[in-house]
JSON list of C-alpha atoms in Angstrom, two decimals:
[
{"chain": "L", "resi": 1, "resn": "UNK", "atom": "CA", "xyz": [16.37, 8.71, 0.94]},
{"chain": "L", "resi": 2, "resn": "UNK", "atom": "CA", "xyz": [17.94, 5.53, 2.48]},
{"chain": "L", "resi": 3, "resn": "UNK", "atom": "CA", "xyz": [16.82, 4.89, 6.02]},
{"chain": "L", "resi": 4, "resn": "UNK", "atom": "CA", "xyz": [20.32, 5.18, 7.61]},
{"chain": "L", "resi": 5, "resn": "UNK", "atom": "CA", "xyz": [22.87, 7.30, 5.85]},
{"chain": "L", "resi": 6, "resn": "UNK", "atom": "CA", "xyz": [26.69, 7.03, 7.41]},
{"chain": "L", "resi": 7, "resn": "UNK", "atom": "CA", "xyz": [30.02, 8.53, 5.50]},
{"chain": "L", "resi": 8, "resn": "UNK", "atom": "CA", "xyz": [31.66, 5.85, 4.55]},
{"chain": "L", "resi": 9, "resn": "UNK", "atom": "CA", "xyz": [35.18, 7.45, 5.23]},
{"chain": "L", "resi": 10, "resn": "UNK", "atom": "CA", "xyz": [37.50, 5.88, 5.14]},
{"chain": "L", "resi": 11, "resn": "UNK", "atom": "CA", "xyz": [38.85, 8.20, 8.19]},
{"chain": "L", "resi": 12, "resn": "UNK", "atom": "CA", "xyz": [42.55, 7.98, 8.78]},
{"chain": "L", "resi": 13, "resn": "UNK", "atom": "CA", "xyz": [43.78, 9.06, 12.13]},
{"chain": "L", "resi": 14, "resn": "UNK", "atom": "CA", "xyz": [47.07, 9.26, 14.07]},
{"chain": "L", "resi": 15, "resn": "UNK", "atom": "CA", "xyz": [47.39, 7.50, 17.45]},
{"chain": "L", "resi": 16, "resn": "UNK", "atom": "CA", "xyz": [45.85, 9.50, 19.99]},
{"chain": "L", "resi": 17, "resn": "UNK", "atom": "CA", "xyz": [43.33, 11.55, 17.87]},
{"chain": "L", "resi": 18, "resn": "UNK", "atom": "CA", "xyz": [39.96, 12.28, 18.68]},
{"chain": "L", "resi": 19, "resn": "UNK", "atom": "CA", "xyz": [37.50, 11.34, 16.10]},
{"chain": "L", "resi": 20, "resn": "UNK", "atom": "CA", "xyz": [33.41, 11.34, 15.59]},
{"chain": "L", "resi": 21, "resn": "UNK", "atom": "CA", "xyz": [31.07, 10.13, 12.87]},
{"chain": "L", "resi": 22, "resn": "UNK", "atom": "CA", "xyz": [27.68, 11.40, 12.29]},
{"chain": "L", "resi": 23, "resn": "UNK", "atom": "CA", "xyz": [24.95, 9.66, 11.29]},
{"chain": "L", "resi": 24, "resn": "UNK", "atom": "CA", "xyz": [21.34, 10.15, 9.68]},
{"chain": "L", "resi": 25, "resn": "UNK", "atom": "CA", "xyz": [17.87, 8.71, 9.75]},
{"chain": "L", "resi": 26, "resn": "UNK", "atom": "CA", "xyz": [14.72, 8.70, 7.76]},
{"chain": "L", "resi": 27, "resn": "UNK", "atom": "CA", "xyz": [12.26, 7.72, 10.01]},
{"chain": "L", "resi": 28, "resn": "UNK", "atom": "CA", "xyz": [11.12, 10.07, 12.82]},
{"chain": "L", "resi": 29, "resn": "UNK", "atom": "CA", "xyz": [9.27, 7.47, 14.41]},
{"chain": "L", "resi": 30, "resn": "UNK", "atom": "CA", "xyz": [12.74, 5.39, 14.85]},
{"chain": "L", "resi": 31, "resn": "UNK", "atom": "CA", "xyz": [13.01, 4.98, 18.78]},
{"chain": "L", "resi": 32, "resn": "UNK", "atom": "CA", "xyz": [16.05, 2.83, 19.04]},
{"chain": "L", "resi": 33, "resn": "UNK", "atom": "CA", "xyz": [19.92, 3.28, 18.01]},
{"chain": "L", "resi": 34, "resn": "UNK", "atom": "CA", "xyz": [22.81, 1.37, 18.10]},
{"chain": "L", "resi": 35, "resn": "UNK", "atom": "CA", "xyz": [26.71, 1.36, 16.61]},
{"chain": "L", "resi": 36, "resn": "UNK", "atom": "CA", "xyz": [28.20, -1.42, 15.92]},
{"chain": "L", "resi": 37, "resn": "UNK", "atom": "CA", "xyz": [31.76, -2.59, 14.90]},
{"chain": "L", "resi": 38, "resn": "UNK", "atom": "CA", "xyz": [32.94, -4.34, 12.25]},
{"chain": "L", "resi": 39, "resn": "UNK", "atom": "CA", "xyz": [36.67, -5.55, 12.23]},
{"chain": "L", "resi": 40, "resn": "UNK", "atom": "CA", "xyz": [37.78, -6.95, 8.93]},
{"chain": "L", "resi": 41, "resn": "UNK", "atom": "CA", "xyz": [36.75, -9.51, 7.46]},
{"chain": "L", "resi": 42, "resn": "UNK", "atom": "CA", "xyz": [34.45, -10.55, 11.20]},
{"chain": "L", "resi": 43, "resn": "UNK", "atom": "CA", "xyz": [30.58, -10.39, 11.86]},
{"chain": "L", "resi": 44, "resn": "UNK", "atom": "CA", "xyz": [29.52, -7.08, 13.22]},
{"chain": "L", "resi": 45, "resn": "UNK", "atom": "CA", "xyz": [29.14, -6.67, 17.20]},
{"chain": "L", "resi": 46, "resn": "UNK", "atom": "CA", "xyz": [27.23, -4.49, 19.92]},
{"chain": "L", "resi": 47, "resn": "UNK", "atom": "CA", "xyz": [29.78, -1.52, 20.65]},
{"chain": "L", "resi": 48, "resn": "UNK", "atom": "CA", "xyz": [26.84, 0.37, 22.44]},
{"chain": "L", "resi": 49, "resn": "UNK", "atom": "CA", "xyz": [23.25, 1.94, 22.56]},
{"chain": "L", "resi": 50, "resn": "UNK", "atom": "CA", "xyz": [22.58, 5.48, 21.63]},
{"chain": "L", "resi": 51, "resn": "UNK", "atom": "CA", "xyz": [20.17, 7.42, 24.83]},
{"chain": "L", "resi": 52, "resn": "UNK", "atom": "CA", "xyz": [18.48, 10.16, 24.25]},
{"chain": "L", "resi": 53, "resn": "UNK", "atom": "CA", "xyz": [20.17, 11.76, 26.60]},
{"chain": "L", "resi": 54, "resn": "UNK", "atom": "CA", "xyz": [23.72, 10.45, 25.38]},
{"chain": "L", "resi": 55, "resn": "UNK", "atom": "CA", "xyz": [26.12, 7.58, 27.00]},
{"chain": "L", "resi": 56, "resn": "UNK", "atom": "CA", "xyz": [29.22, 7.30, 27.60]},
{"chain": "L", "resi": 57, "resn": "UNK", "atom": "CA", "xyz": [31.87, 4.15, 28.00]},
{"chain": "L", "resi": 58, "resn": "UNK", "atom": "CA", "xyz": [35.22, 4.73, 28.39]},
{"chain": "L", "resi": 59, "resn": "UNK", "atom": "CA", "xyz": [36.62, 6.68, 25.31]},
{"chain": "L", "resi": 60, "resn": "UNK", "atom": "CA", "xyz": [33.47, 5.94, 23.55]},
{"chain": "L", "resi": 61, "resn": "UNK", "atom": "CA", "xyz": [30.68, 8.67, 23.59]},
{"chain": "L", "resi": 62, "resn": "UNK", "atom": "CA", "xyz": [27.51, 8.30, 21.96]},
{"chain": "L", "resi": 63, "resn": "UNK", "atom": "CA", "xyz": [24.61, 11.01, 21.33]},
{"chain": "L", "resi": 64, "resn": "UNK", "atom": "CA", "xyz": [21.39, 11.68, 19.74]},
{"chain": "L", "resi": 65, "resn": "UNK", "atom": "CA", "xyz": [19.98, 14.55, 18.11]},
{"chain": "L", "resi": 66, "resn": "UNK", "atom": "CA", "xyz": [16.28, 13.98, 17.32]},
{"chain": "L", "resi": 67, "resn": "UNK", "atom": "CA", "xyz": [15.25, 17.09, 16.13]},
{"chain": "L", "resi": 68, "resn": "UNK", "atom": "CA", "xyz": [17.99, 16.74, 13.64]},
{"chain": "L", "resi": 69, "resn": "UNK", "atom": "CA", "xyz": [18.12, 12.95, 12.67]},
{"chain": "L", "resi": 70, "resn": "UNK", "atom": "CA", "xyz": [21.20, 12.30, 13.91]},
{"chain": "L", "resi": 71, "resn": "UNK", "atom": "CA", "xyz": [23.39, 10.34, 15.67]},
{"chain": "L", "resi": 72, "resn": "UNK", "atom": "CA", "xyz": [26.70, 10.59, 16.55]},
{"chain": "L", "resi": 73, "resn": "UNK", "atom": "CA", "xyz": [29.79, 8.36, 18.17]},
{"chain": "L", "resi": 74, "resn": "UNK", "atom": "CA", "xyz": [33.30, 9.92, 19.46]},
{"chain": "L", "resi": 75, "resn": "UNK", "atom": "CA", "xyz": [35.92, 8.41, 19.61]},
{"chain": "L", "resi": 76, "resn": "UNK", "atom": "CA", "xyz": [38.93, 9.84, 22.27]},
{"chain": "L", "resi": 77, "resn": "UNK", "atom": "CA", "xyz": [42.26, 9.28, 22.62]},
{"chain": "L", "resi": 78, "resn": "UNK", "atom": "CA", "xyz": [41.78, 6.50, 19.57]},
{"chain": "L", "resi": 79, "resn": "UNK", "atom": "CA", "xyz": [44.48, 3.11, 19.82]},
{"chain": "L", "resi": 80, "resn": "UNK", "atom": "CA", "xyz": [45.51, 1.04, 16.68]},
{"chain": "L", "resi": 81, "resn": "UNK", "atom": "CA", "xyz": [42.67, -1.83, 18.03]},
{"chain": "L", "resi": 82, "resn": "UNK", "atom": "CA", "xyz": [40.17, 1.06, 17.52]},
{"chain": "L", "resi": 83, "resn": "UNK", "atom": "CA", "xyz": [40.61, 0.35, 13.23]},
{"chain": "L", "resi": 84, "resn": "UNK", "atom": "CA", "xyz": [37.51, -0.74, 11.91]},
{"chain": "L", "resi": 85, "resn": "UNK", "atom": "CA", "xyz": [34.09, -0.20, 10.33]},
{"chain": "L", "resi": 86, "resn": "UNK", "atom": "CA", "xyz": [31.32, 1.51, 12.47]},
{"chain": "L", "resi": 87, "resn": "UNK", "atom": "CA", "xyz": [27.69, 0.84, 11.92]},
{"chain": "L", "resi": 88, "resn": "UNK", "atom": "CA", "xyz": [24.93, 3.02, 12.60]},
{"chain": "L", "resi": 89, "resn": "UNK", "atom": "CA", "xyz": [21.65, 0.79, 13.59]},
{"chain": "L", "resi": 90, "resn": "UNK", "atom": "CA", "xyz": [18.25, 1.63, 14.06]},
{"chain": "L", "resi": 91, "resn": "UNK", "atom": "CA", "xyz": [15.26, 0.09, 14.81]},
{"chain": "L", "resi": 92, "resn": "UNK", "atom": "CA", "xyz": [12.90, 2.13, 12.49]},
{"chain": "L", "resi": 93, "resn": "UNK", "atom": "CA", "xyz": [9.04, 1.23, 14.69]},
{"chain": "L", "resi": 94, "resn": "UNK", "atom": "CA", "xyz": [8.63, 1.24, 18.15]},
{"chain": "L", "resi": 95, "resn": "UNK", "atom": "CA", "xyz": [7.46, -2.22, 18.45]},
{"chain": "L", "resi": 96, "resn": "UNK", "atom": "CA", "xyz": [8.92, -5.36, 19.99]},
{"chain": "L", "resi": 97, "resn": "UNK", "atom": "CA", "xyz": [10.71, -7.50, 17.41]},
{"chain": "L", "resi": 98, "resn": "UNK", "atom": "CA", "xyz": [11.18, -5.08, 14.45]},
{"chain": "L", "resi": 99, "resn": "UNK", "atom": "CA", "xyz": [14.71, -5.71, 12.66]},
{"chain": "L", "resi": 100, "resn": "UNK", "atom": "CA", "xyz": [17.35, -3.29, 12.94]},
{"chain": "L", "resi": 101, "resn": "UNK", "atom": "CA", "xyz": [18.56, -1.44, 10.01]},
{"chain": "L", "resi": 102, "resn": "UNK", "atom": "CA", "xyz": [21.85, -0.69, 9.26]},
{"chain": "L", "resi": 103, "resn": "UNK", "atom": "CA", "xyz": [24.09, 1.94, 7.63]},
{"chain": "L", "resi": 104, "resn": "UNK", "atom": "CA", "xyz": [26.71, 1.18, 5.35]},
{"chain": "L", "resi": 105, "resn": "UNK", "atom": "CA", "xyz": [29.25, 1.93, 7.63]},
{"chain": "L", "resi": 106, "resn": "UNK", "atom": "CA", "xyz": [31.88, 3.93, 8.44]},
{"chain": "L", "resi": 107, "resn": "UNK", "atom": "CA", "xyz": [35.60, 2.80, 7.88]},
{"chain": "L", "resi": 108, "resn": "UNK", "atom": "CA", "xyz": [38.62, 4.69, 10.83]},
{"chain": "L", "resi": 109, "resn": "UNK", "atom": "CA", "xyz": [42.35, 3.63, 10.68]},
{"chain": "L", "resi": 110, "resn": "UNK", "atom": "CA", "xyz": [44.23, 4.24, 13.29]},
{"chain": "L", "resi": 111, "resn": "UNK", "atom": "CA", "xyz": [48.02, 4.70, 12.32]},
{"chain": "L", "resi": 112, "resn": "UNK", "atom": "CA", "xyz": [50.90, 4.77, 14.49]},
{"chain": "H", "resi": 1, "resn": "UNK", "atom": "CA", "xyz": [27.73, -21.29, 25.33]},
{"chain": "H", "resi": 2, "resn": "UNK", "atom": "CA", "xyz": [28.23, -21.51, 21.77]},
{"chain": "H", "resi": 3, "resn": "UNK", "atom": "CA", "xyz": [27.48, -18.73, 19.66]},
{"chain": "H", "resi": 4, "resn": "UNK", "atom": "CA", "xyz": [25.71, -18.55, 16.18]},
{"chain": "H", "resi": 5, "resn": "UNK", "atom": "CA", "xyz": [27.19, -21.06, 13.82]},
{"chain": "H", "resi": 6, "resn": "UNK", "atom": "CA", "xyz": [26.67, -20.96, 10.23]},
{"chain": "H", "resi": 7, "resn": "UNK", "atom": "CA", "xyz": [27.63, -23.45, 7.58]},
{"chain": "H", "resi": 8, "resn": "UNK", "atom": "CA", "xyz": [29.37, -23.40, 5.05]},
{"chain": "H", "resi": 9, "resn": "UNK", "atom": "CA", "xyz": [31.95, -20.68, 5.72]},
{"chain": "H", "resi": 10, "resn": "UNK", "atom": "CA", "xyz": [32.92, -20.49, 2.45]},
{"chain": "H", "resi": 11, "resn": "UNK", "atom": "CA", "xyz": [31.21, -21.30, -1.09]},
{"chain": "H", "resi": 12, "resn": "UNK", "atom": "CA", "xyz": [32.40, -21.70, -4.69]},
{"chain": "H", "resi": 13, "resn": "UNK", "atom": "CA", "xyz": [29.88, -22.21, -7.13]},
{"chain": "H", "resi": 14, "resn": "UNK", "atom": "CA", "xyz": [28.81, -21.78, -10.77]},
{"chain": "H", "resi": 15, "resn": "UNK", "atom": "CA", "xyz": [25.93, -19.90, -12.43]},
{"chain": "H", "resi": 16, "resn": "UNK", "atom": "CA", "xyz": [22.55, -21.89, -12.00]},
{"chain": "H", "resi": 17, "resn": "UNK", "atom": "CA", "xyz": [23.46, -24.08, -9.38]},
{"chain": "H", "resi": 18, "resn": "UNK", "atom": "CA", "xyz": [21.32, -24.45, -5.91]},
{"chain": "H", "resi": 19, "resn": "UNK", "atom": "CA", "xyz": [23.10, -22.77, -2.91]},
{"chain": "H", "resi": 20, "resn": "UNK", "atom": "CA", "xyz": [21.87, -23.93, 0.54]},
{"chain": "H", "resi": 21, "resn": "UNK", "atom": "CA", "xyz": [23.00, -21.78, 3.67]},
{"chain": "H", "resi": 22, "resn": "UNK", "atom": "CA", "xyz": [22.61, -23.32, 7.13]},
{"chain": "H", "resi": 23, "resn": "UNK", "atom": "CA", "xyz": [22.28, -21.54, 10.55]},
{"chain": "H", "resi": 24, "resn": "UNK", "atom": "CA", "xyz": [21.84, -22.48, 14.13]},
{"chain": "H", "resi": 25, "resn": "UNK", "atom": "CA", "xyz": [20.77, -19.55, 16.29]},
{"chain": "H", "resi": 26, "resn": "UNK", "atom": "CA", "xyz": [21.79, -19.57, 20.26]},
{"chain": "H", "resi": 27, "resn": "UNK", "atom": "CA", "xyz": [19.62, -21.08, 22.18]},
{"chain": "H", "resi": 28, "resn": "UNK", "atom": "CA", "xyz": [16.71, -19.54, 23.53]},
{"chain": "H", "resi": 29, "resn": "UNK", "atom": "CA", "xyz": [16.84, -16.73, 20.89]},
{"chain": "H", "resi": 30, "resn": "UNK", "atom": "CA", "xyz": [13.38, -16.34, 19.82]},
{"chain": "H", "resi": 31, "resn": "UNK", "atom": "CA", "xyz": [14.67, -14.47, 16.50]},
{"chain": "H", "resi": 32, "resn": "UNK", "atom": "CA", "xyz": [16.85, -14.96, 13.69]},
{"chain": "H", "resi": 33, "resn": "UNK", "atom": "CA", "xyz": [18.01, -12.71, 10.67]},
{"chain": "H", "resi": 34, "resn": "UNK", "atom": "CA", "xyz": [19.48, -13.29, 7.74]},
{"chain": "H", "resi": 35, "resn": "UNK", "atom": "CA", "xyz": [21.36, -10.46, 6.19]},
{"chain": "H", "resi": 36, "resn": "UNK", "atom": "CA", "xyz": [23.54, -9.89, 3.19]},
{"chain": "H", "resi": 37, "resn": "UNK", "atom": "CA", "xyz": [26.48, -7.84, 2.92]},
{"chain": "H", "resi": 38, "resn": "UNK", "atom": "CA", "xyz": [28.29, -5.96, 0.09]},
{"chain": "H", "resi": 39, "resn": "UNK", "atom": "CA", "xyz": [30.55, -3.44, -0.80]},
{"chain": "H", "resi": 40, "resn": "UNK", "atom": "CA", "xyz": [28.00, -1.51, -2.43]},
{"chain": "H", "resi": 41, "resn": "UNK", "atom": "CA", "xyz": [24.99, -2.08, -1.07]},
{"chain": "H", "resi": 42, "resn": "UNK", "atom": "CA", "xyz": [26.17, -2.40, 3.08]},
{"chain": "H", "resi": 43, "resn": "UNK", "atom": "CA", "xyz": [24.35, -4.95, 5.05]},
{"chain": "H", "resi": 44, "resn": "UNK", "atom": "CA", "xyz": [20.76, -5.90, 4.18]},
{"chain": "H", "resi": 45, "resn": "UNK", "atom": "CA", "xyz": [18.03, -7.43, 5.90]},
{"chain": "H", "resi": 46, "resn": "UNK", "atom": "CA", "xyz": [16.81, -10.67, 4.35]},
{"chain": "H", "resi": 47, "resn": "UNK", "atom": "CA", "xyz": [14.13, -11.92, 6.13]},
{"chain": "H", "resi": 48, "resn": "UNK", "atom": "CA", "xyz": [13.60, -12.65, 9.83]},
{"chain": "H", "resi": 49, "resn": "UNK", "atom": "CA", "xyz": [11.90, -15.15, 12.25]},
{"chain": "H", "resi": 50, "resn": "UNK", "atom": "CA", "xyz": [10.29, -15.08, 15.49]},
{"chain": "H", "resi": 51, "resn": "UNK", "atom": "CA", "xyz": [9.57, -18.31, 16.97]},
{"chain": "H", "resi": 52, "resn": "UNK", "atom": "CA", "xyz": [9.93, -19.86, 13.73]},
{"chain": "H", "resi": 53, "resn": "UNK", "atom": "CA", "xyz": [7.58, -17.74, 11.98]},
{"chain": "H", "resi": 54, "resn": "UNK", "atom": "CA", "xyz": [8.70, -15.95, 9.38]},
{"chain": "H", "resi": 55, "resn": "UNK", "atom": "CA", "xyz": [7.72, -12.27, 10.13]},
{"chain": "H", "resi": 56, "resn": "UNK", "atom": "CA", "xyz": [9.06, -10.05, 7.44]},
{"chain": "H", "resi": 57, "resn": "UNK", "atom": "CA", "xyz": [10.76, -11.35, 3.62]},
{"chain": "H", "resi": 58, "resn": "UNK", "atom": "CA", "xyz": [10.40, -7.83, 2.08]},
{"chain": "H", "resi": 59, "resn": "UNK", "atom": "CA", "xyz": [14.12, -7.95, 2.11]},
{"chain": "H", "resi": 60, "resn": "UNK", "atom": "CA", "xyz": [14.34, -11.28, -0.13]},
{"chain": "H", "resi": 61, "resn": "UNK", "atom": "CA", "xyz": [16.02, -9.82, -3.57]},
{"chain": "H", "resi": 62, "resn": "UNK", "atom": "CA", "xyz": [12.97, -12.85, -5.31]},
{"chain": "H", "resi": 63, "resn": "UNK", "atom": "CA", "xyz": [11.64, -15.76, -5.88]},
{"chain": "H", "resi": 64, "resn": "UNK", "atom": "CA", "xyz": [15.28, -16.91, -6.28]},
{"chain": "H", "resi": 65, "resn": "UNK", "atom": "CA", "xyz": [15.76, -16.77, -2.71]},
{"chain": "H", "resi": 66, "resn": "UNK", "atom": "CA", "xyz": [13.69, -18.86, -0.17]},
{"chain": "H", "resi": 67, "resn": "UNK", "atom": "CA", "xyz": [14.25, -19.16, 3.85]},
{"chain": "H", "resi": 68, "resn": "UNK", "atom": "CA", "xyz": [12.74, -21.56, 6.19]},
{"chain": "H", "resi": 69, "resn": "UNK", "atom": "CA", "xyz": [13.41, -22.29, 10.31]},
{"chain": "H", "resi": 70, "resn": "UNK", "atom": "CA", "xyz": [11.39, -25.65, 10.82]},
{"chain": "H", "resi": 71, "resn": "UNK", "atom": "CA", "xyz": [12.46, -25.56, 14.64]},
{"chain": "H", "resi": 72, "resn": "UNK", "atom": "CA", "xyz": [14.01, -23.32, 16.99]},
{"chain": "H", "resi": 73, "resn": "UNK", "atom": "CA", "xyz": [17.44, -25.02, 16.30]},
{"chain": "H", "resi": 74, "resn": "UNK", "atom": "CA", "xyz": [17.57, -24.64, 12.33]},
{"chain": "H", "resi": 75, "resn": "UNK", "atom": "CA", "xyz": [17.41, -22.15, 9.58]},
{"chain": "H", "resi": 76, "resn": "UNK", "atom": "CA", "xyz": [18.21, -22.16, 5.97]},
{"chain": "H", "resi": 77, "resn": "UNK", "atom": "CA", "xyz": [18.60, -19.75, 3.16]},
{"chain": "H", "resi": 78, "resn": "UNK", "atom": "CA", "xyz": [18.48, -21.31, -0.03]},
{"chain": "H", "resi": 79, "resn": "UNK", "atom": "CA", "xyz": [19.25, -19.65, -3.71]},
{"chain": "H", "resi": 80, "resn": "UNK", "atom": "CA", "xyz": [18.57, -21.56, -6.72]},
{"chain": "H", "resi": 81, "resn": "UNK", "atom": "CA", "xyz": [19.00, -21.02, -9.81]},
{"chain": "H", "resi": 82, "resn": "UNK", "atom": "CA", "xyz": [22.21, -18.98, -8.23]},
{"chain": "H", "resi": 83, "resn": "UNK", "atom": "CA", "xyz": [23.79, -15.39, -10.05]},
{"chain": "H", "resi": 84, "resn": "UNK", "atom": "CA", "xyz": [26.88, -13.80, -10.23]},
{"chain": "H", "resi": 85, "resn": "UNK", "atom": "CA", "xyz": [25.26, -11.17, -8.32]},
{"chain": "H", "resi": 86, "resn": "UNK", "atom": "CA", "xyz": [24.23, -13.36, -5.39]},
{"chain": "H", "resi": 87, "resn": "UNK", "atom": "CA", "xyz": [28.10, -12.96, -4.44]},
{"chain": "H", "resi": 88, "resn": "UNK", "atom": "CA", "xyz": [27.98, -11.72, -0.76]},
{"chain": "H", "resi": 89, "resn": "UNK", "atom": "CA", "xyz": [28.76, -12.51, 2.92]},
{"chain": "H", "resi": 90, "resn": "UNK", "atom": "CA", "xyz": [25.34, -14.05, 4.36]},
{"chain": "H", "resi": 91, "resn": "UNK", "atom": "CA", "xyz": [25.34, -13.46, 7.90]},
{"chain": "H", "resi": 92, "resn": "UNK", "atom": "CA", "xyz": [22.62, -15.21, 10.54]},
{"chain": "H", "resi": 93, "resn": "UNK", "atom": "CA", "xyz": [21.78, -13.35, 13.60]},
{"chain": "H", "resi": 94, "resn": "UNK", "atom": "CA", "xyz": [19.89, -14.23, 16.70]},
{"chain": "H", "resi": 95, "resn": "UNK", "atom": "CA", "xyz": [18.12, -12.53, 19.41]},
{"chain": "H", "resi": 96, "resn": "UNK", "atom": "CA", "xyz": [16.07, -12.17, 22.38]},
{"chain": "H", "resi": 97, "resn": "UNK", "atom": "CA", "xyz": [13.69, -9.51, 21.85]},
{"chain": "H", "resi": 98, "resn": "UNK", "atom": "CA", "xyz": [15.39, -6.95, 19.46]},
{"chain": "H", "resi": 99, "resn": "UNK", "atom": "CA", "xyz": [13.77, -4.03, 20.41]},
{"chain": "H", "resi": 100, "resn": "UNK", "atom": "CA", "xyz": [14.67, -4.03, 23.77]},
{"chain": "H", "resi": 101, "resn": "UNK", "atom": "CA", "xyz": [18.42, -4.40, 23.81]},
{"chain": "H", "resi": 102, "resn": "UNK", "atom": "CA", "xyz": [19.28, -3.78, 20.38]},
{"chain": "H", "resi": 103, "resn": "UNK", "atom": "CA", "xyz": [21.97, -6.78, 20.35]},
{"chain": "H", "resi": 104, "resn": "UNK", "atom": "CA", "xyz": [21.74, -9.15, 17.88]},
{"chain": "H", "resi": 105, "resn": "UNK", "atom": "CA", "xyz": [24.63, -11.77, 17.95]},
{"chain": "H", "resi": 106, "resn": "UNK", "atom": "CA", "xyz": [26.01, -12.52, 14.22]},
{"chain": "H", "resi": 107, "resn": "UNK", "atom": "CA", "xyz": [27.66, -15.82, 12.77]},
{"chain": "H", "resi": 108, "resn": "UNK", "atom": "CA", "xyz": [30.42, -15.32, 11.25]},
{"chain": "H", "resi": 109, "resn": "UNK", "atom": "CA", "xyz": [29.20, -15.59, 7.44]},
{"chain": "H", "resi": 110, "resn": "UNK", "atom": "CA", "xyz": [29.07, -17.46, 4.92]},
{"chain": "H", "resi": 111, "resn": "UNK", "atom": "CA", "xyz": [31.08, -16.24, 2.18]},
{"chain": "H", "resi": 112, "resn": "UNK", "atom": "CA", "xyz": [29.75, -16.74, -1.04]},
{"chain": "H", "resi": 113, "resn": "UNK", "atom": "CA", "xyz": [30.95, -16.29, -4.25]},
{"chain": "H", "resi": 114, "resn": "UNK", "atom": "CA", "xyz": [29.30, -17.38, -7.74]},
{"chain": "H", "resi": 115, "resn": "UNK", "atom": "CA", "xyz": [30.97, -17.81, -11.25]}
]
């Protein structure tokens, strides 16, 4: 089993849609979780940290299920600059410096 | 401040020839990455650094592949003899303590293809 496990879509949406992508880890150690974005062709970026007791920014909603594995990201009210590829990322040991792992990705397009 | 810069953004080469990848973390990161990135396979940890130390290769596909960061300014990923199947984006990352934050802060690649 691969240590982060992410649909890799692609997900095509209509303007205005509501969409969410689920991910899965191995490790029930893993303490840490992240998503990142990935536009085309670009390095990935920070699009936010994953709290146990789930976050929120703006139309971006982020949660974590430990008992399941799982974490999740929602998208609301999703805009055309919303198209791109969403990483799941974990840091697998609770100790300073390990690397993050990432998933392969998921790919949304948002259509007008 | 400047961000992570990598050199060369793009490279062309044959079969067998020596590949060097260069990459200049932010300053003050104490950690750098280097990760690979397919289609198939997603993006893959390398190796990484702290404080110039190399902490975990595990990730290095063999003895193809070498890294080194011989100051806090400098890393390099070298391939030689290169493969067809060393055709990937090589992205450097740098950080300040991963662990807490979770943010590392990419290059933006170097994009490599082998004939």
């Amino acid at each position: 089993r691969k240590e982060v496990e992410q649909d890799p879509g692609p997900f095509n949406v209509p303007e205005g849609a509501t969409v969410a992508f689920n991910c899965t880890y191995s490790n029930s150690a893993s303490q840490s979780f992240f998503w990142y974005r990935q536009d085309c062709r670009k390095e990935p970026k920070l699009l936010m940290s994953v709290y146990s007791s789930g976050n929120e920014d703006g139309r971006f909603t982020a949660q974590l299920n430990r008992a399941s594995q799982y974490i999740s990201l929602l998208i609301r009210d999703s805009k055309l600059s919303d198209s791109a590829t969403y990483l799941c990322v974990v840091i697998p040991a609770p100790k300073a410096g390990t690397a993050l792992i990432f998933g392969k990705g998921t790919t949304l397009s948002v259509s007008s | 401040d400047a961000g992570v810069i990598q050199s060369p953004r793009h490279e062309v080469t044959e079969m067998g020839q020596e590949v060097t990848l260069r990459c200049k973390p932010i300053s003050g990161h104490d950690y750098l990455f280097w990760y690979r990135q397919t289609m198939m396979r997603g993006l893959e940890l390398l190796i990484y650094f702290n404080n110039n130390v190399p902490i975990d290769d595990s990730g290095m596909p063999e003895d193809r592949f070498s890294a080194k960061m011989p100051n806090a300014s400098f890393s390099t990923l070298k391939i030689q003899p290169s493969e067809p199947r060393d055709s990937a984006v090589y992205f450097c990352a740098s950080s300040y303590g991963t662990a807490n934050t979770g943010e590392l802060f990419f290059g933006e690649g170097s994009r490599l293809t082998v004939l």
